[in-house]
PDB file of C-alpha atoms in Angstrom:
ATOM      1  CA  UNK A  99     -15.694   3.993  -1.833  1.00  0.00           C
ATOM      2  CA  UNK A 100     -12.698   6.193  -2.928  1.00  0.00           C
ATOM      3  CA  UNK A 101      -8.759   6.458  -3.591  1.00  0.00           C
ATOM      4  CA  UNK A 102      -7.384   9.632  -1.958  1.00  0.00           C
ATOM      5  CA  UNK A 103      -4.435  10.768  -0.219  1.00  0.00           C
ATOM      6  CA  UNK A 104      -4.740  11.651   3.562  1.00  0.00           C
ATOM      7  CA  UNK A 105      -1.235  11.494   4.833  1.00  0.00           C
ATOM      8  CA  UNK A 106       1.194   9.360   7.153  1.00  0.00           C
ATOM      9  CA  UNK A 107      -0.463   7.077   9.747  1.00  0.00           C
ATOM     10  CA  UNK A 108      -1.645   9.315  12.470  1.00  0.00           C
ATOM     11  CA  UNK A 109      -0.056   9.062  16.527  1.00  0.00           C
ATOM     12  CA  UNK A 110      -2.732  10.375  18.109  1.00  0.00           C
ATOM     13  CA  UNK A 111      -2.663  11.435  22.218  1.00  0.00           C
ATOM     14  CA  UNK A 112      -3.624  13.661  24.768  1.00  0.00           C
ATOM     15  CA  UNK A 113      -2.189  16.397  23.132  1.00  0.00           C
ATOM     16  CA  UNK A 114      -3.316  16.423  19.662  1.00  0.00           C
ATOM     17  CA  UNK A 115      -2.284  14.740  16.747  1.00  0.00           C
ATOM     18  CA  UNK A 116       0.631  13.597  15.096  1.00  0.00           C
ATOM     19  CA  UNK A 117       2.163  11.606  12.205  1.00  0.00           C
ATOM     20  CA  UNK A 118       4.562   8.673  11.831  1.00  0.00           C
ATOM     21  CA  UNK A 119       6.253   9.352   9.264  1.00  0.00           C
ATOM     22  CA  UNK A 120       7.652   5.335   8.926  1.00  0.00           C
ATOM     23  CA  UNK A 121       3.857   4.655   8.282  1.00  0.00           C
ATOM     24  CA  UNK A 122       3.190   6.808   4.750  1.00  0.00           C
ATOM     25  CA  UNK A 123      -0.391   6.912   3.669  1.00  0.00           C
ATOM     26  CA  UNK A 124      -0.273   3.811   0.661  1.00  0.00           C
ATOM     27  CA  UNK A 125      -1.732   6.210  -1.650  1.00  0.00           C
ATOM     28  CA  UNK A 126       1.705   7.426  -2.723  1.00  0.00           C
ATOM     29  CA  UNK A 127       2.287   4.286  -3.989  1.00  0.00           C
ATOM     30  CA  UNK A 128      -0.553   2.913  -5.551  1.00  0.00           C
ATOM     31  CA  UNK A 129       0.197   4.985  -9.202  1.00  0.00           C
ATOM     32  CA  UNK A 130       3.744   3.085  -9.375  1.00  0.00           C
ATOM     33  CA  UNK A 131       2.337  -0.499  -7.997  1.00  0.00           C
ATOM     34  CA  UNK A 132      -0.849   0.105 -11.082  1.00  0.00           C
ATOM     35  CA  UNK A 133       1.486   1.033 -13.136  1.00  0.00           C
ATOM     36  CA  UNK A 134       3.671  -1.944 -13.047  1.00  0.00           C
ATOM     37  CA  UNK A 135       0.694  -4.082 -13.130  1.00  0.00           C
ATOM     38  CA  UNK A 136      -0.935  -3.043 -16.047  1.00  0.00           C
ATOM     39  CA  UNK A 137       2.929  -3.653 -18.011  1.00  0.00           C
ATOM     40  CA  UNK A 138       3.074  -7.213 -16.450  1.00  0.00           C
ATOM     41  CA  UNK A 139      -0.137  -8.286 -17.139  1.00  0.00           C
ATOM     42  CA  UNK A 140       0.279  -9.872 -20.299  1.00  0.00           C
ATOM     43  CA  UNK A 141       0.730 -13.555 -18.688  1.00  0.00           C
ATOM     44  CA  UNK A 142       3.213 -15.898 -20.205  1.00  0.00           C
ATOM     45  CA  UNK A 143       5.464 -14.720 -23.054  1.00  0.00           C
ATOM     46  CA  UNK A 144       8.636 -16.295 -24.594  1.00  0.00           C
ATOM     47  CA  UNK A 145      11.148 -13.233 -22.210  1.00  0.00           C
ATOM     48  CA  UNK A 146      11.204 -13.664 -18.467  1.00  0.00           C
ATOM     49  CA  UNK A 147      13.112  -9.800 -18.648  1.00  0.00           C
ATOM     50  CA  UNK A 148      11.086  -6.877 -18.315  1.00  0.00           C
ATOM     51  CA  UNK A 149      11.886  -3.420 -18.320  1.00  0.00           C
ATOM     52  CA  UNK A 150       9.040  -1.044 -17.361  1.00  0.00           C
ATOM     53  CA  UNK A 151       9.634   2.578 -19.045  1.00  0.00           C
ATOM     54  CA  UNK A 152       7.158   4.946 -17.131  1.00  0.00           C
ATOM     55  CA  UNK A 153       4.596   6.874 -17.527  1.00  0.00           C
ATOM     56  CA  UNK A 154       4.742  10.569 -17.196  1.00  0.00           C
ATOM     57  CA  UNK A 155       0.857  11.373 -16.428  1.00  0.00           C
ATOM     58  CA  UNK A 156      -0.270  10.865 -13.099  1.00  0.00           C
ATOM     59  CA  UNK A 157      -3.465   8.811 -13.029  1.00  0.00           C
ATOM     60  CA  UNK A 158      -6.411  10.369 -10.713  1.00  0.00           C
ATOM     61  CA  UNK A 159      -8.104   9.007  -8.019  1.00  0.00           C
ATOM     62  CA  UNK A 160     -11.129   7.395 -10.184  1.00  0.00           C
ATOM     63  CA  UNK A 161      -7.805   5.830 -12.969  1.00  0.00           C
ATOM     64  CA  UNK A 162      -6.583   4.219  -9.892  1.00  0.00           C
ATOM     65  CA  UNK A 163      -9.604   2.547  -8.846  1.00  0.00           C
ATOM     66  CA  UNK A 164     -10.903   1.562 -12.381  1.00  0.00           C
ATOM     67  CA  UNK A 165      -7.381   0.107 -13.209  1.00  0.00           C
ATOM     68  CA  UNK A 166      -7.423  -1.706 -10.177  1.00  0.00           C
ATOM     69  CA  UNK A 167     -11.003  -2.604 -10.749  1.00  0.00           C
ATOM     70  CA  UNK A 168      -9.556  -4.529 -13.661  1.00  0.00           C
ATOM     71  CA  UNK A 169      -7.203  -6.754 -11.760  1.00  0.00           C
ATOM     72  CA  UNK A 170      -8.958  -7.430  -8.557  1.00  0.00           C
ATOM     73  CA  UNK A 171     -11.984  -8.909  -8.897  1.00  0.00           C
ATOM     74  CA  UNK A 172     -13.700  -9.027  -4.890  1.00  0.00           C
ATOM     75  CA  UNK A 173     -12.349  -5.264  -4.128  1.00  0.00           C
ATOM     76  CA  UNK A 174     -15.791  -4.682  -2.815  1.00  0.00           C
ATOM     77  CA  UNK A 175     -15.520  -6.767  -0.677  1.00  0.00           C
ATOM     78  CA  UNK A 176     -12.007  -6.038   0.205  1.00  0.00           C
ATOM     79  CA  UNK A 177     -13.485  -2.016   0.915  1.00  0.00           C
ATOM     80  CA  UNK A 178     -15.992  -3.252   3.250  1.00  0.00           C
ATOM     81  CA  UNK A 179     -13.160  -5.372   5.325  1.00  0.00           C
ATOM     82  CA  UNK A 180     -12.116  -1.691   6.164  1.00  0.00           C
ATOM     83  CA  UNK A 181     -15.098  -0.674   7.504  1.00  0.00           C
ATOM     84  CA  UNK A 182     -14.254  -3.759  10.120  1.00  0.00           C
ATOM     85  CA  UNK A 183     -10.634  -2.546  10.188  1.00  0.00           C
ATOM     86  CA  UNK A 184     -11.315   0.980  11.137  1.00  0.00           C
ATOM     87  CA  UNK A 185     -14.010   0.345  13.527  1.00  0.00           C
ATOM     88  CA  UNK A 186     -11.531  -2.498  15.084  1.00  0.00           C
ATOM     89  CA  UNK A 187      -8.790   0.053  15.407  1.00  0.00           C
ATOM     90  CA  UNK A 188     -10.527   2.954  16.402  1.00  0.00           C
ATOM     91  CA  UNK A 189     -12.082   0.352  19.184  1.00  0.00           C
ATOM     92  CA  UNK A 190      -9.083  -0.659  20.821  1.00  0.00           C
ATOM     93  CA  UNK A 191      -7.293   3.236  20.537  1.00  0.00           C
ATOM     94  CA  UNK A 192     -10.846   3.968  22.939  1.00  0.00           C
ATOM     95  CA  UNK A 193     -10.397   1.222  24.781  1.00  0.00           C
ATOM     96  CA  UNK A 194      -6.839   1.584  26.065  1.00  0.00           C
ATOM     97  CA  UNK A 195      -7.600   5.572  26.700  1.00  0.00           C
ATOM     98  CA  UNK A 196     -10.268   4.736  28.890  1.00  0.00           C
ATOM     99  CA  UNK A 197      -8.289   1.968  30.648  1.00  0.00           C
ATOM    100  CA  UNK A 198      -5.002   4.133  30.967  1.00  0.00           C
ATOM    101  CA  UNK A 199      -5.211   4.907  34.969  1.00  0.00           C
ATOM    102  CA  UNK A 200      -2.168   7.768  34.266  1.00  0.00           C
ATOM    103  CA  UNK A 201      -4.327  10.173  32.681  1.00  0.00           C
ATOM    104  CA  UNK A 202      -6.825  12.057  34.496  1.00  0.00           C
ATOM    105  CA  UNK A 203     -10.389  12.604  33.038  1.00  0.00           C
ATOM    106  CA  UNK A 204      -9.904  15.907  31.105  1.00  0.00           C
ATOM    107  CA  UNK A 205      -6.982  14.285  29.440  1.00  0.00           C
ATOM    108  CA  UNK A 206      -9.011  11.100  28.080  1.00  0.00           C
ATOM    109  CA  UNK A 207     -11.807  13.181  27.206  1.00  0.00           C
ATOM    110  CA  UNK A 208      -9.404  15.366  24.790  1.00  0.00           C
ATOM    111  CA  UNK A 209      -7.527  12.055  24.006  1.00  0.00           C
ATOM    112  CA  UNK A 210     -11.273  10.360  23.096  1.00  0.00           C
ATOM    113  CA  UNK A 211     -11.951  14.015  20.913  1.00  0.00           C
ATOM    114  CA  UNK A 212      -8.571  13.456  19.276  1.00  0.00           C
ATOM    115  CA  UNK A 213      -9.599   9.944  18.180  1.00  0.00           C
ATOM    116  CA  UNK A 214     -12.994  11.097  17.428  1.00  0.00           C
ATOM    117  CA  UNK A 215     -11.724  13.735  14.994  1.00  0.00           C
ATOM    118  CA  UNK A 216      -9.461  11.250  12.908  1.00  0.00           C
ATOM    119  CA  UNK A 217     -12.108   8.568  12.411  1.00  0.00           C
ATOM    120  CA  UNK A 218     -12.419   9.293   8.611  1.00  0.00           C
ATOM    121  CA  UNK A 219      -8.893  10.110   8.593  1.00  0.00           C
ATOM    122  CA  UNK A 220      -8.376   6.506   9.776  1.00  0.00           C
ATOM    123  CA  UNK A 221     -10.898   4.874   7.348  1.00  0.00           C
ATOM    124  CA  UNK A 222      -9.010   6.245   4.472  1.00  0.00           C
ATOM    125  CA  UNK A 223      -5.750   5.281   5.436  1.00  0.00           C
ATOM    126  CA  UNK A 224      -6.924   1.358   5.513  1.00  0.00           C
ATOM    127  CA  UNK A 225      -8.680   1.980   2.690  1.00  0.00           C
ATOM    128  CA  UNK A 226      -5.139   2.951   0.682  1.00  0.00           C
ATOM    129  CA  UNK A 227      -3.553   0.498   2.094  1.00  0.00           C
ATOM    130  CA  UNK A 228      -6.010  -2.347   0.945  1.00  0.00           C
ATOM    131  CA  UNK A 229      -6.473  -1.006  -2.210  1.00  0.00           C
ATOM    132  CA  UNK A 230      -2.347  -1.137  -2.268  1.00  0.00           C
ATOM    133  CA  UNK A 231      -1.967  -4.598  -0.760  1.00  0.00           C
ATOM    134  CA  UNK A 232      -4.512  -5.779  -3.417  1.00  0.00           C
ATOM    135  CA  UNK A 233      -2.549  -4.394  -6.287  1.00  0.00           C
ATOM    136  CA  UNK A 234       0.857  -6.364  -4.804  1.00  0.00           C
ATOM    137  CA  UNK A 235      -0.988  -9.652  -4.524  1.00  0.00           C
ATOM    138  CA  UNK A 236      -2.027  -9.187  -7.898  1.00  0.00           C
ATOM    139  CA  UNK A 237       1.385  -8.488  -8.953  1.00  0.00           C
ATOM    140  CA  UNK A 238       2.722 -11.372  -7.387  1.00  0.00           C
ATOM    141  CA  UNK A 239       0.107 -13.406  -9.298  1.00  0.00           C
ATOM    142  CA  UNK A 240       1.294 -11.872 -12.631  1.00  0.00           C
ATOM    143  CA  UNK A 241       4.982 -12.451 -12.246  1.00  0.00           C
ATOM    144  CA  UNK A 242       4.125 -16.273 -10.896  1.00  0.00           C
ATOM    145  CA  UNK A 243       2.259 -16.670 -13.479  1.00  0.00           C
ATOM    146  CA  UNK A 244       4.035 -14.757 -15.933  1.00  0.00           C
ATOM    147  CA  UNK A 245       6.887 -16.838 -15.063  1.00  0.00           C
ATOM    148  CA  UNK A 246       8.930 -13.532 -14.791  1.00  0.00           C
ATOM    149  CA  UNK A 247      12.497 -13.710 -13.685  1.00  0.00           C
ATOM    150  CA  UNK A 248      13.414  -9.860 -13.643  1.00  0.00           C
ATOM    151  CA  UNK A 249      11.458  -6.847 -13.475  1.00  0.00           C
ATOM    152  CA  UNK A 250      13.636  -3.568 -13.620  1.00  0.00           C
ATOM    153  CA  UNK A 251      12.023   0.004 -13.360  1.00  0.00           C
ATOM    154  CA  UNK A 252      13.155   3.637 -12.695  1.00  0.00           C
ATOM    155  CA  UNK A 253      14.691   4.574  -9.066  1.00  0.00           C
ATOM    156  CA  UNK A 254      11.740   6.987  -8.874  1.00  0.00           C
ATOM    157  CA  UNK A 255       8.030   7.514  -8.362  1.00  0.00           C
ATOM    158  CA  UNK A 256       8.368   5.149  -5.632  1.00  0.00           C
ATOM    159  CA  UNK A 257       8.907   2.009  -8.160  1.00  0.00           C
ATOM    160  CA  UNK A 258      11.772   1.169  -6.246  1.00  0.00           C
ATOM    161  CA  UNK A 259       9.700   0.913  -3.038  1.00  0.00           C
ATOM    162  CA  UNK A 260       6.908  -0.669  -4.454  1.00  0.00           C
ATOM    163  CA  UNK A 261       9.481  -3.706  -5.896  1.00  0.00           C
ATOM    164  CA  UNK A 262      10.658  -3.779  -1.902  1.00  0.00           C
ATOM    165  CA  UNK A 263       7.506  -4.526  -0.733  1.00  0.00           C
ATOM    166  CA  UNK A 264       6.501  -7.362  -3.250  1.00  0.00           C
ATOM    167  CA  UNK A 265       9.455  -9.218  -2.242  1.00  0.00           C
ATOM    168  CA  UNK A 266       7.501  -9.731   0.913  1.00  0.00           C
ATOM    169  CA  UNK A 267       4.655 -10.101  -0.983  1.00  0.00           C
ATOM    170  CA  UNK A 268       6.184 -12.272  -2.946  1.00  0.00           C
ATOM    171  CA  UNK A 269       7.851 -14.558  -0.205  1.00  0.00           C
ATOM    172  CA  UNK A 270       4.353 -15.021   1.844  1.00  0.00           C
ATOM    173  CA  UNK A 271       2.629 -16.395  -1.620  1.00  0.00           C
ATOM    174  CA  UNK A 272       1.632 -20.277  -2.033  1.00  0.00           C
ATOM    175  CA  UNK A 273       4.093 -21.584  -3.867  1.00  0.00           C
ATOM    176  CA  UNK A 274       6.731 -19.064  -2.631  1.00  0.00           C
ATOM    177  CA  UNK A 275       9.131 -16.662  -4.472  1.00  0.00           C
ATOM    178  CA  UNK A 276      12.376 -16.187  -3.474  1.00  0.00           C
ATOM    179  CA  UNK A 277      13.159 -12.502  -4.733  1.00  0.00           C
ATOM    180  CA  UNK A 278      15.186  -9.497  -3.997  1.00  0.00           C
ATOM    181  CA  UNK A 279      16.278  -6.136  -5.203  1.00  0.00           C
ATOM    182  CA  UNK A 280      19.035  -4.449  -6.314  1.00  0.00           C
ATOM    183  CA  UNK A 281      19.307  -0.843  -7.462  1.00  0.00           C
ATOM    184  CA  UNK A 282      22.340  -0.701 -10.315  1.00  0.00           C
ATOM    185  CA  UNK A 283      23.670   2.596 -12.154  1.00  0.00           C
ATOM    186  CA  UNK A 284      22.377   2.248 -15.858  1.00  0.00           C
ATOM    187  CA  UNK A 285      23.369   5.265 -18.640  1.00  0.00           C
ATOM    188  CA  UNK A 286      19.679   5.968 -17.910  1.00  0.00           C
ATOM    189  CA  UNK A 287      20.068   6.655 -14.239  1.00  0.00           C
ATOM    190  CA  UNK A 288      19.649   3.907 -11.457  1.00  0.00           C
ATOM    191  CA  UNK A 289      17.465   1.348 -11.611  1.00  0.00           C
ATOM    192  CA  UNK A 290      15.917  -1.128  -9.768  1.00  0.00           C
ATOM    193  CA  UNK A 291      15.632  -4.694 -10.378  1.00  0.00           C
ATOM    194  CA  UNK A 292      13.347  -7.122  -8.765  1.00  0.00           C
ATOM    195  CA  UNK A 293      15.468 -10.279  -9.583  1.00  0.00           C
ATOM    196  CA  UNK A 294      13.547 -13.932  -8.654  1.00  0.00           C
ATOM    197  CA  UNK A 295      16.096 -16.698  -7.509  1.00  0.00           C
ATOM    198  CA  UNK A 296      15.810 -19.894  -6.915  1.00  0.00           C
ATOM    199  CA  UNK A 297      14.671 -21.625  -3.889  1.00  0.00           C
TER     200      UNK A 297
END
Protein backbone atom coordinates (compact mmCIF):
# COMPACT_ATOMS: atom_id res chain seq x y z
CA UNK A 1 0.00 0.00 0.00
CA UNK A 2 1.15 3.52 -1.15
CA UNK A 3 0.61 7.48 -0.97
CA UNK A 4 0.68 8.95 -4.50
CA UNK A 5 -0.94 11.53 -6.43
CA UNK A 6 -3.29 10.47 -9.35
CA UNK A 7 -5.43 13.46 -9.95
CA UNK A 8 -9.15 14.82 -9.56
CA UNK A 9 -11.92 12.19 -9.21
CA UNK A 10 -12.43 10.79 -12.62
CA UNK A 11 -16.20 11.26 -14.77
CA UNK A 12 -15.89 8.55 -16.76
CA UNK A 13 -18.51 7.79 -20.01
CA UNK A 14 -18.96 6.64 -23.31
CA UNK A 15 -16.61 8.90 -24.58
CA UNK A 16 -13.57 8.69 -22.59
CA UNK A 17 -12.55 10.10 -19.52
CA UNK A 18 -12.79 13.08 -17.63
CA UNK A 19 -12.12 14.89 -14.32
CA UNK A 20 -14.18 16.75 -11.71
CA UNK A 21 -12.33 19.12 -10.77
CA UNK A 22 -14.72 19.81 -7.30
CA UNK A 23 -13.44 16.24 -6.38
CA UNK A 24 -9.31 16.86 -6.08
CA UNK A 25 -7.32 13.74 -5.55
CA UNK A 26 -6.74 14.04 -1.27
CA UNK A 27 -3.17 13.65 -1.89
CA UNK A 28 -2.72 17.40 -2.25
CA UNK A 29 -3.65 17.71 1.05
CA UNK A 30 -2.33 15.15 3.07
CA UNK A 31 1.41 17.13 3.50
CA UNK A 32 -0.58 20.21 5.16
CA UNK A 33 -3.21 17.89 7.27
CA UNK A 34 0.49 15.73 8.57
CA UNK A 35 1.89 18.63 9.01
CA UNK A 36 -0.50 20.15 11.38
CA UNK A 37 -0.71 16.96 13.17
CA UNK A 38 2.63 16.31 14.01
CA UNK A 39 2.63 20.37 15.66
CA UNK A 40 -0.59 19.49 17.65
CA UNK A 41 0.33 16.41 18.91
CA UNK A 42 1.78 17.30 22.04
CA UNK A 43 -1.65 16.67 24.10
CA UNK A 44 -2.52 19.00 26.90
CA UNK A 45 -0.35 22.05 27.60
CA UNK A 46 -1.00 25.17 29.78
CA UNK A 47 -1.92 27.52 25.91
CA UNK A 48 -5.07 26.58 24.08
CA UNK A 49 -3.38 29.13 21.05
CA UNK A 50 -1.40 27.64 18.47
CA UNK A 51 0.27 29.02 15.66
CA UNK A 52 1.71 26.50 13.17
CA UNK A 53 4.84 28.12 11.20
CA UNK A 54 5.42 25.72 8.16
CA UNK A 55 7.57 23.72 6.81
CA UNK A 56 9.31 24.44 3.61
CA UNK A 57 10.35 20.69 2.51
CA UNK A 58 7.83 18.70 0.98
CA UNK A 59 7.61 15.28 2.61
CA UNK A 60 7.58 12.18 -0.01
CA UNK A 61 5.25 9.65 -0.47
CA UNK A 62 6.96 7.02 2.09
CA UNK A 63 7.24 10.60 4.99
CA UNK A 64 3.59 10.71 4.52
CA UNK A 65 2.78 7.28 5.26
CA UNK A 66 5.37 6.74 8.12
CA UNK A 67 4.13 10.04 9.79
CA UNK A 68 0.79 8.92 9.50
CA UNK A 69 1.83 5.49 10.56
CA UNK A 70 2.58 7.25 13.82
CA UNK A 71 -0.84 8.62 14.53
CA UNK A 72 -3.16 6.04 13.22
CA UNK A 73 -2.79 2.98 14.61
CA UNK A 74 -5.44 0.33 12.38
CA UNK A 75 -4.36 2.10 8.87
CA UNK A 76 -4.01 -1.40 7.63
CA UNK A 77 -6.90 -2.04 8.08
CA UNK A 78 -8.25 1.22 6.98
CA UNK A 79 -6.13 0.35 3.30
CA UNK A 80 -7.86 -2.83 2.94
CA UNK A 81 -11.50 -1.03 3.47
CA UNK A 82 -10.44 0.41 -0.02
CA UNK A 83 -10.00 -2.57 -1.63
CA UNK A 84 -13.99 -2.97 -0.64
CA UNK A 85 -14.48 0.68 -1.66
CA UNK A 86 -13.06 0.43 -5.08
CA UNK A 87 -14.44 -2.85 -5.96
CA UNK A 88 -17.98 -1.38 -4.54
CA UNK A 89 -17.65 1.61 -6.80
CA UNK A 90 -16.29 0.23 -9.74
CA UNK A 91 -19.41 -2.41 -9.25
CA UNK A 92 -22.15 -0.14 -9.37
CA UNK A 93 -20.32 2.33 -12.37
CA UNK A 94 -20.70 -1.51 -14.37
CA UNK A 95 -23.78 -2.03 -13.20
CA UNK A 96 -25.66 1.11 -14.24
CA UNK A 97 -23.72 0.94 -17.85
CA UNK A 98 -25.06 -2.30 -18.45
CA UNK A 99 -28.56 -1.34 -17.22
CA UNK A 100 -28.61 2.10 -19.16
CA UNK A 101 -31.22 1.05 -22.11
CA UNK A 102 -30.03 4.63 -24.03
CA UNK A 103 -26.81 3.40 -25.07
CA UNK A 104 -26.41 0.90 -27.66
CA UNK A 105 -23.89 -2.03 -27.26
CA UNK A 106 -20.71 -0.50 -28.83
CA UNK A 107 -21.21 2.40 -26.54
CA UNK A 108 -21.30 0.24 -23.16
CA UNK A 109 -18.62 -1.84 -24.35
CA UNK A 110 -16.27 1.44 -24.72
CA UNK A 111 -18.06 2.83 -21.56
CA UNK A 112 -17.15 -0.82 -19.66
CA UNK A 113 -13.23 -0.27 -21.37
CA UNK A 114 -13.30 3.25 -19.96
CA UNK A 115 -14.08 1.92 -16.46
CA UNK A 116 -11.83 -0.92 -16.97
CA UNK A 117 -8.87 1.36 -17.70
CA UNK A 118 -9.32 3.59 -14.46
CA UNK A 119 -9.61 0.71 -11.99
CA UNK A 120 -6.16 1.48 -10.38
CA UNK A 121 -6.78 4.99 -11.03
CA UNK A 122 -9.84 4.55 -8.78
CA UNK A 123 -8.09 2.46 -6.04
CA UNK A 124 -5.68 5.21 -5.49
CA UNK A 125 -7.96 7.90 -5.26
CA UNK A 126 -9.83 6.06 -2.11
CA UNK A 127 -6.76 5.20 -0.98
CA UNK A 128 -5.75 9.24 -0.60
CA UNK A 129 -8.68 9.97 0.58
CA UNK A 130 -8.61 7.40 3.56
CA UNK A 131 -5.28 7.98 4.30
CA UNK A 132 -6.57 11.90 4.45
CA UNK A 133 -9.77 11.27 6.39
CA UNK A 134 -7.59 9.30 8.89
CA UNK A 135 -5.20 12.12 9.44
CA UNK A 136 -8.47 14.65 10.18
CA UNK A 137 -9.95 12.23 12.69
CA UNK A 138 -6.76 12.16 14.27
CA UNK A 139 -6.59 15.80 14.32
CA UNK A 140 -9.81 16.17 15.76
CA UNK A 141 -8.66 13.79 18.52
CA UNK A 142 -5.59 16.02 19.22
CA UNK A 143 -7.33 19.33 19.47
CA UNK A 144 -10.23 17.50 21.79
CA UNK A 145 -7.88 16.29 23.61
CA UNK A 146 -5.46 18.93 23.49
CA UNK A 147 -8.15 21.06 24.68
CA UNK A 148 -7.16 23.52 21.83
CA UNK A 149 -9.20 26.62 21.34
CA UNK A 150 -7.38 28.17 18.19
CA UNK A 151 -5.25 26.80 15.64
CA UNK A 152 -3.99 29.50 13.05
CA UNK A 153 -1.72 28.53 9.99
CA UNK A 154 -0.58 30.10 6.65
CA UNK A 155 -3.34 30.83 3.78
CA UNK A 156 -1.25 28.40 1.70
CA UNK A 157 -0.23 24.84 0.97
CA UNK A 158 -3.75 24.06 1.31
CA UNK A 159 -3.70 24.64 5.33
CA UNK A 160 -6.52 26.74 4.91
CA UNK A 161 -8.51 23.93 3.25
CA UNK A 162 -7.44 21.34 5.36
CA UNK A 163 -8.79 23.61 8.67
CA UNK A 164 -12.28 23.72 6.41
CA UNK A 165 -12.64 20.30 6.33
CA UNK A 166 -11.95 19.46 10.10
CA UNK A 167 -14.66 21.69 11.03
CA UNK A 168 -16.79 18.96 9.61
CA UNK A 169 -14.66 16.65 11.01
CA UNK A 170 -14.81 18.21 13.92
CA UNK A 171 -18.70 18.71 14.19
CA UNK A 172 -19.48 14.79 13.37
CA UNK A 173 -17.03 13.76 16.50
CA UNK A 174 -18.55 12.21 19.90
CA UNK A 175 -18.60 14.78 22.03
CA UNK A 176 -18.97 17.44 19.27
CA UNK A 177 -16.95 20.61 18.39
CA UNK A 178 -18.45 23.53 17.42
CA UNK A 179 -15.68 25.25 15.16
CA UNK A 180 -15.20 27.53 12.29
CA UNK A 181 -12.74 29.47 10.26
CA UNK A 182 -11.79 32.67 9.53
CA UNK A 183 -8.99 33.86 7.27
CA UNK A 184 -7.62 37.48 8.82
CA UNK A 185 -4.78 39.79 7.20
CA UNK A 186 -1.70 39.41 9.64
CA UNK A 187 1.82 41.58 8.80
CA UNK A 188 2.77 38.02 7.80
CA UNK A 189 0.18 37.60 5.11
CA UNK A 190 -3.37 36.02 5.73
CA UNK A 191 -4.00 33.52 7.89
CA UNK A 192 -6.32 31.15 8.83
CA UNK A 193 -7.74 30.39 12.09
CA UNK A 194 -9.63 27.39 13.12
CA UNK A 195 -11.39 29.04 16.17
CA UNK A 196 -13.54 26.33 18.60
CA UNK A 197 -16.74 27.98 20.19
CA UNK A 198 -18.88 26.99 22.45
CA UNK A 199 -21.84 24.85 22.09
Amino acid sequence: MQLKYVGDMPLISKNGVGFDHTQPDRYKFLHAAVELLEALSYGACETTQHLYRTQDKELSSQELMDTIKKYVSNLEAIFKSCDYKAHELIHDLVNRVKANNDLNEDEKVAWLENIKIMRAYYYQYIINKNAYEAALEMLGNEIYDGGIKEVSAPLFKNYGSVLTDLVGVLERRKPVIDAEVRIEQTADGLVAKLIMTES
